[in-house]
Short mmCIF file of C-alpha atoms in Angstrom, two decimals:
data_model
loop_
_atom_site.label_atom_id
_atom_site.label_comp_id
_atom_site.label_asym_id
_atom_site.label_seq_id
_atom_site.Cartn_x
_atom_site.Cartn_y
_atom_site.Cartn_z
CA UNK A 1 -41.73 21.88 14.99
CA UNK A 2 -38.76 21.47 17.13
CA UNK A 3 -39.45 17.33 17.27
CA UNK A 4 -40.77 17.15 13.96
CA UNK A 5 -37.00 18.35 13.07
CA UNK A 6 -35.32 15.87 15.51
CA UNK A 7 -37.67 12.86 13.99
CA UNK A 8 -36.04 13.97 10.22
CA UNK A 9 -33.05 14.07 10.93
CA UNK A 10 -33.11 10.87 12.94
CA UNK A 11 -34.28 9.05 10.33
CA UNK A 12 -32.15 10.67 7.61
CA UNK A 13 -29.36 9.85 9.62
CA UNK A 14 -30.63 6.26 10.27
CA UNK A 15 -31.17 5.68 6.17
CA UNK A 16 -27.56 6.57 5.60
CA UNK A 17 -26.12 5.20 8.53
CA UNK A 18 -24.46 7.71 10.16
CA UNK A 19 -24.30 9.93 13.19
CA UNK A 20 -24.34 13.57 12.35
CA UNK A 21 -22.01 15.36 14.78
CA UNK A 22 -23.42 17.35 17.38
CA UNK A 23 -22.67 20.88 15.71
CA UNK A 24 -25.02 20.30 12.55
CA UNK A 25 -27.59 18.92 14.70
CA UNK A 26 -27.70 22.23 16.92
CA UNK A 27 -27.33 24.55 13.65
CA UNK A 28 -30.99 22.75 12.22
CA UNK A 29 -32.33 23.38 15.32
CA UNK A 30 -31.85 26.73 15.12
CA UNK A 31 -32.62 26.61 11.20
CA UNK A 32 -35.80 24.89 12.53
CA UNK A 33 -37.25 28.28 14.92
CA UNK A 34 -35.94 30.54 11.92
CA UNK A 35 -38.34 28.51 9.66
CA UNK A 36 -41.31 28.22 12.32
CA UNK A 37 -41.20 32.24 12.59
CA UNK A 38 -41.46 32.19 8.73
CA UNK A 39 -44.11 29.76 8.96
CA UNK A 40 -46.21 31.51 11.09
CA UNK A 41 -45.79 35.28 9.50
CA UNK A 42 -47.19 33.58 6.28
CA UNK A 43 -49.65 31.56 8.08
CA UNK A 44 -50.93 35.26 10.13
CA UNK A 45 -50.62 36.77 6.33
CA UNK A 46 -52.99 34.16 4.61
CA UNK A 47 -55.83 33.86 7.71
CA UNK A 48 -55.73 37.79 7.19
CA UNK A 49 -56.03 37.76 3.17
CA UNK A 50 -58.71 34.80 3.36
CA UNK A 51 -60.12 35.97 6.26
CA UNK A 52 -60.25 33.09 8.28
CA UNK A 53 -61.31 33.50 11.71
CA UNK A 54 -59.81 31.71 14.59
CA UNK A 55 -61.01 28.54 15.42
CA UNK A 56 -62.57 27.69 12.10
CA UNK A 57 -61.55 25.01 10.02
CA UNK A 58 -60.31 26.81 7.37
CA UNK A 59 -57.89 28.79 9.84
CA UNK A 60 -56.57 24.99 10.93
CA UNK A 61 -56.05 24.11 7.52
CA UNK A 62 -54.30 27.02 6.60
CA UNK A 63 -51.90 26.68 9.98
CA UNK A 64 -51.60 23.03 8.81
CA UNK A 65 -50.68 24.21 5.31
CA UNK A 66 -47.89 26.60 6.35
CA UNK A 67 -46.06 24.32 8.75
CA UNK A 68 -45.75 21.76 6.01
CA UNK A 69 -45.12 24.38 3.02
CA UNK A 70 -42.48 26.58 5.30
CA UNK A 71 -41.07 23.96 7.93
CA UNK A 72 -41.33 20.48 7.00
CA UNK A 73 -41.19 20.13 3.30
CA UNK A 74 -37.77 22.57 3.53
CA UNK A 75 -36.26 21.32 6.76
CA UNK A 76 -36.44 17.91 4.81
CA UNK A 77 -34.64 19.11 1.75
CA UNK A 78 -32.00 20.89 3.70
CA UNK A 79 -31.26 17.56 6.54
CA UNK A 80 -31.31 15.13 3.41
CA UNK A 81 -28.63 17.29 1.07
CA UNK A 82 -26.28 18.63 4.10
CA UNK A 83 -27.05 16.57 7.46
CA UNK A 84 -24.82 13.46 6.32
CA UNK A 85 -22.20 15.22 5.03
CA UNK A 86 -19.17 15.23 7.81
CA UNK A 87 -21.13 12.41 10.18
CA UNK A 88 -19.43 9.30 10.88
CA UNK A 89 -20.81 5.62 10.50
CA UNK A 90 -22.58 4.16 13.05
CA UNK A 91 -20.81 1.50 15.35
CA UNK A 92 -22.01 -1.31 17.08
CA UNK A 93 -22.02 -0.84 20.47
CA UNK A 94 -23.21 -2.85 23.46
CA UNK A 95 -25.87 -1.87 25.57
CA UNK A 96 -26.12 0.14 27.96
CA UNK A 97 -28.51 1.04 30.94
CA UNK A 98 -26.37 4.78 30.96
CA UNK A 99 -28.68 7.60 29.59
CA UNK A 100 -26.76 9.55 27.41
CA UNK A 101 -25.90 13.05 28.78
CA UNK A 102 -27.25 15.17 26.14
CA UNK A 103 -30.71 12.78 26.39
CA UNK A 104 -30.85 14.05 30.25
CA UNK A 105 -30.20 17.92 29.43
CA UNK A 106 -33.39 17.52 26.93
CA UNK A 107 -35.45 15.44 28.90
CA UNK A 108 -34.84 18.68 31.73
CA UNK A 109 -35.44 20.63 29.19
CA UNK A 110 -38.79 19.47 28.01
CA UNK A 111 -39.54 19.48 31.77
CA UNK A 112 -39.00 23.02 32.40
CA UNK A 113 -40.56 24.31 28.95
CA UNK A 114 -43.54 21.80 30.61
CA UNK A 115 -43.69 23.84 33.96
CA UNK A 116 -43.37 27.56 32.13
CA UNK A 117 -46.30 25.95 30.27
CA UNK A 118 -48.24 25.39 33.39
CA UNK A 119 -47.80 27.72 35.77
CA UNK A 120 -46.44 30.94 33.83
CA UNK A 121 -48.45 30.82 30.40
CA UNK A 122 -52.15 30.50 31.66
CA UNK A 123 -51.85 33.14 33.84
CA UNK A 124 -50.07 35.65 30.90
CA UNK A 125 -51.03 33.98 27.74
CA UNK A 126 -54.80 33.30 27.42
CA UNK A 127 -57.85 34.75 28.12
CA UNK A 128 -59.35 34.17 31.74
CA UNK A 129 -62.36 36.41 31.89
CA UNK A 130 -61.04 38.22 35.24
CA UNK A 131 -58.78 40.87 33.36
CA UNK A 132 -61.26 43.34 34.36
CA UNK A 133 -63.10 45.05 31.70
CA UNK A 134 -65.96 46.82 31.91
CA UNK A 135 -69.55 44.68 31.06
CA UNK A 136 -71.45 47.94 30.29
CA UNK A 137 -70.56 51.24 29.01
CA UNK A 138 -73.99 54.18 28.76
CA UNK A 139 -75.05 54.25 25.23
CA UNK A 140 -72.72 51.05 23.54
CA UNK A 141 -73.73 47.50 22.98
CA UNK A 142 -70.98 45.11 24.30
CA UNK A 143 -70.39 41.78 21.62
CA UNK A 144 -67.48 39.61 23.41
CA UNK A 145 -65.26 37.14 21.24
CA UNK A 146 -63.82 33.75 22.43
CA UNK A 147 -60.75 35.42 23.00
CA UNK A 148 -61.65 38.23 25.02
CA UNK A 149 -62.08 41.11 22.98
CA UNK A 150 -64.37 43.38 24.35
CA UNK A 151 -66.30 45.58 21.56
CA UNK A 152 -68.43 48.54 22.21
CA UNK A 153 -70.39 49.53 19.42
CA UNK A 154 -73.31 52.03 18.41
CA UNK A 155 -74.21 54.02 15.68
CA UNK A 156 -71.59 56.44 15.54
CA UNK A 157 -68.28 54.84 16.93
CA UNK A 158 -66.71 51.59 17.99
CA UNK A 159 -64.21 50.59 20.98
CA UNK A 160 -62.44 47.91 21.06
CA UNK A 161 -60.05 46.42 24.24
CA UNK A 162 -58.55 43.65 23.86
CA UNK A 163 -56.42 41.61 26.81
CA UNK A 164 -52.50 41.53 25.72
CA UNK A 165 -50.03 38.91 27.52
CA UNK A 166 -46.90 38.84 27.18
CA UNK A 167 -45.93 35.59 26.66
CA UNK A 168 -48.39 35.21 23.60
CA UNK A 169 -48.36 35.31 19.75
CA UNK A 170 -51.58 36.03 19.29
CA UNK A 171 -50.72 40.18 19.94
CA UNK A 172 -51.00 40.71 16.12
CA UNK A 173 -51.05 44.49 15.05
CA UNK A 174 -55.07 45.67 15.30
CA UNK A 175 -54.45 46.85 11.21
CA UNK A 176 -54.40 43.06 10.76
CA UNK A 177 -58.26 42.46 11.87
CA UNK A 178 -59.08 46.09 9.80
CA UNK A 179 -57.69 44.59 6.82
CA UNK A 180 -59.28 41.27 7.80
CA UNK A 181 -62.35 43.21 7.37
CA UNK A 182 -61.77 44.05 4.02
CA UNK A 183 -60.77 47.80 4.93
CA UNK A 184 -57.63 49.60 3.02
CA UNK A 185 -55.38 50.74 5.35
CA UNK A 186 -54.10 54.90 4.88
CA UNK A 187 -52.24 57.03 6.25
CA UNK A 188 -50.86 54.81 9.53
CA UNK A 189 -48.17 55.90 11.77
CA UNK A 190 -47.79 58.15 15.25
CA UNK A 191 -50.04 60.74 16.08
CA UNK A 192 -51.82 61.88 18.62
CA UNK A 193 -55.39 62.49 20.03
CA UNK A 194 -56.53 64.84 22.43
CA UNK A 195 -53.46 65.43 23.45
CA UNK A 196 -52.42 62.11 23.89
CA UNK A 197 -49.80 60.12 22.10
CA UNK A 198 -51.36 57.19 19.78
CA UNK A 199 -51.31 55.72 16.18
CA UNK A 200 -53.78 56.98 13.72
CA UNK A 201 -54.82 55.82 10.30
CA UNK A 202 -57.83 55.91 7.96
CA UNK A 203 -59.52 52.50 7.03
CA UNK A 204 -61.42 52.74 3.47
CA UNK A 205 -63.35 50.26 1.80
CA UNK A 206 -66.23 51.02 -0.73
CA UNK A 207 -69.20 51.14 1.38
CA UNK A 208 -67.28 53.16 4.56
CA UNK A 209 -64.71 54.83 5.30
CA UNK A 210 -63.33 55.34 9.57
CA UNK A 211 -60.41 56.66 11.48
CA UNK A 212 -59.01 55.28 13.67
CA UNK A 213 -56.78 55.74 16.78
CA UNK A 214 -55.15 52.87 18.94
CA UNK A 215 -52.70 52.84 21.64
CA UNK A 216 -51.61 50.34 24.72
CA UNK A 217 -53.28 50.73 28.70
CA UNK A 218 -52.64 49.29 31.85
CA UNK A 219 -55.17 48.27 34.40
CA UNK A 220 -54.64 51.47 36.08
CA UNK A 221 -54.85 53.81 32.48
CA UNK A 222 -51.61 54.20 32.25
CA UNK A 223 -51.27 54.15 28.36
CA UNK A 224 -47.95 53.75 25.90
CA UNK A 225 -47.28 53.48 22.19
CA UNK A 226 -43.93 51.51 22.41
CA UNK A 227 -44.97 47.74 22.38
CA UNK A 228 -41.85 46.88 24.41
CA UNK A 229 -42.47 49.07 27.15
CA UNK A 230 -45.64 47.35 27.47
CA UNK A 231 -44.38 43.89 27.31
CA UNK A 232 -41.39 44.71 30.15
CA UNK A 233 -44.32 46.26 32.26
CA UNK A 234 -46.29 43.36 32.00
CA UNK A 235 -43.10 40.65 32.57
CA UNK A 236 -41.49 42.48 35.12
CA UNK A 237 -44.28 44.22 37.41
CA UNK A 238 -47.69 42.02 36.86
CA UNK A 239 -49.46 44.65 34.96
CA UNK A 240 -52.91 43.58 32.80
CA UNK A 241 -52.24 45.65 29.64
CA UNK A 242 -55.05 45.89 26.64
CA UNK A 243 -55.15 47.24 23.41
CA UNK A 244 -57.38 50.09 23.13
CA UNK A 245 -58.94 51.13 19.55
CA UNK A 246 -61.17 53.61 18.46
CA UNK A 247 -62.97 53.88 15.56
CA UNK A 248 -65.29 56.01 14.07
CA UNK A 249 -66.39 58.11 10.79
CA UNK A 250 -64.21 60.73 10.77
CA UNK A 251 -61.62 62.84 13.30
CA UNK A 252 -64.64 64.86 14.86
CA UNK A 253 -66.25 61.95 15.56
CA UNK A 254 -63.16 60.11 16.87
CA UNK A 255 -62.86 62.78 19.17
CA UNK A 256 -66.46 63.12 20.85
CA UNK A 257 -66.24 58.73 21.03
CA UNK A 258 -62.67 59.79 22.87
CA UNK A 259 -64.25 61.83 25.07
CA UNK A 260 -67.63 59.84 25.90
CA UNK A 261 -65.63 56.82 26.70
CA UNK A 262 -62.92 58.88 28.88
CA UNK A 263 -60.00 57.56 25.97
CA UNK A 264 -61.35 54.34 26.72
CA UNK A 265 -60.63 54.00 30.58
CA UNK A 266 -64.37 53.08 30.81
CA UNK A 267 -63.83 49.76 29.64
CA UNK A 268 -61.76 49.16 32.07
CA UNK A 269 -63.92 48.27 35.38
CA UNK A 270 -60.58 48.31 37.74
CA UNK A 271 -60.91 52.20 37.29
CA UNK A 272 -64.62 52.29 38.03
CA UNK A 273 -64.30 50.38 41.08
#
């Protein structure tokens, strides 16, 4: 997004021939991540109301549709009205083997957004298959997505775990894949279960209706509600943290799955080791 920006107003700036000063430049830049977060809450929105799963085509299309919709098409607009407003004409100047200061800073830049990329972000962004959950639990099938979301299921309940990291946007609220599903979300806030602290809701559609309890674990059980303390923990001390959710036909049933799965702890095979 960030380069599509720079190659717009570069060649804005080259039609009218001028050279925007430095200040506009940095304000679209920063117009530019405002409209990429945009971009991608209605992109998450749509893949959710169409329910496109990840890595189909129709969930490309639809990330393909929102960048152009939400960044490009507007980013153009705005550089084309405002970027040439206070810039001054370009002058002929000879050349000159110097690389421009500014062109080093982003070159380093792009270098160390390159090496976060490489050696931070596969180890806290993606999916590796050695997070450590649990292949069996007594009494639930296990179906595994591409992404690592572990789901037990049998005739009365289902737990899900999936992997969190930091570092990636694909931590969307677990509501999001209910409503996916073509449940109706009720009821959703704080609560608790068994004792312990969690979110609760009830998910209705016509043919079923579940509750539904979820909260955040460590590799060690340790579980939270607060989605920053999670995030810090993870950052700061190395800690594997996974969404935990529950599901099943109503609260006594919620509470026997609770129980039968230890609040989920035996998904996680670091415990059972």
């Amino acid at each position: 997004a960030f380069i599509l920006s720079l190659l717009i107003m570069q060649q804005v700036a080259k039609r009218k021939g001028l050279r925007p000063p430095r200040w506009k430049v940095s304000a679209f830049l920063a117009l530019s991540l405002v409209l990429v977060i945009v971009a991608n809450f209605f992109r998450i929105v749509l893949t959710v109301q169409f329910r496109s799963p990840a890595g189909s085509v129709s969930h490309e299309l639809i990330g393909l549709a929102t960048l152009a919709v939400f960044h490009v098409l507007p980013m153009f607009l705005l550089v084309r009205r405002f970027l040439p407003g206070s810039g001054r004409p370009i002058e002929e100047e000879p050349p000159s083997l110097r690389m421009a200061p500014w062109l080093v800073g982003l070159l380093g830049l792009m270098v160390l957004v390159m090496s976060v990329r490489e050696f931070v972000v596969p180890n806290r962004a993606r999916f590796t298959g050695n997070e450590g959950l649990a292949q069996e639990i007594p009494g639930f099938e296990l179906i595994v997505s591409r992404d690592g979301v572990h789901k037990y299921v049998n005739a009365e309940a289902t737990l899900i775990v999936k992997p969190m990291f930091p570092l990636s946007f694909s931590n969307h609220h677990p509501l999001l894949c209910w409503r996916a599903d073509g449940y109706e979300v009720v009821g959703d806030g704080l609560g608790d279960l068994a004792g312990e602290p969690c979110y609760r809701a009830s998910l209705q559609r016509p043919d079923q209706h579940l509750h539904t309890a979820w909260w955040y674990a460590d590799d060690q059980g340790n579980r939270t509600t607060s989605e920053w303390h999670w995030r810090w923990e993870a950052l700061t001390g190395g800690k594997q943290y996974f969404l935990v959710n529950l599901a099943a036909r109503d609260t006594d049933a919620l509470l026997f799955v609770s129980a039968q799965t230890g609040n989920g702890r035996r998904a996680l095979a670091a415990l059972e080791r």
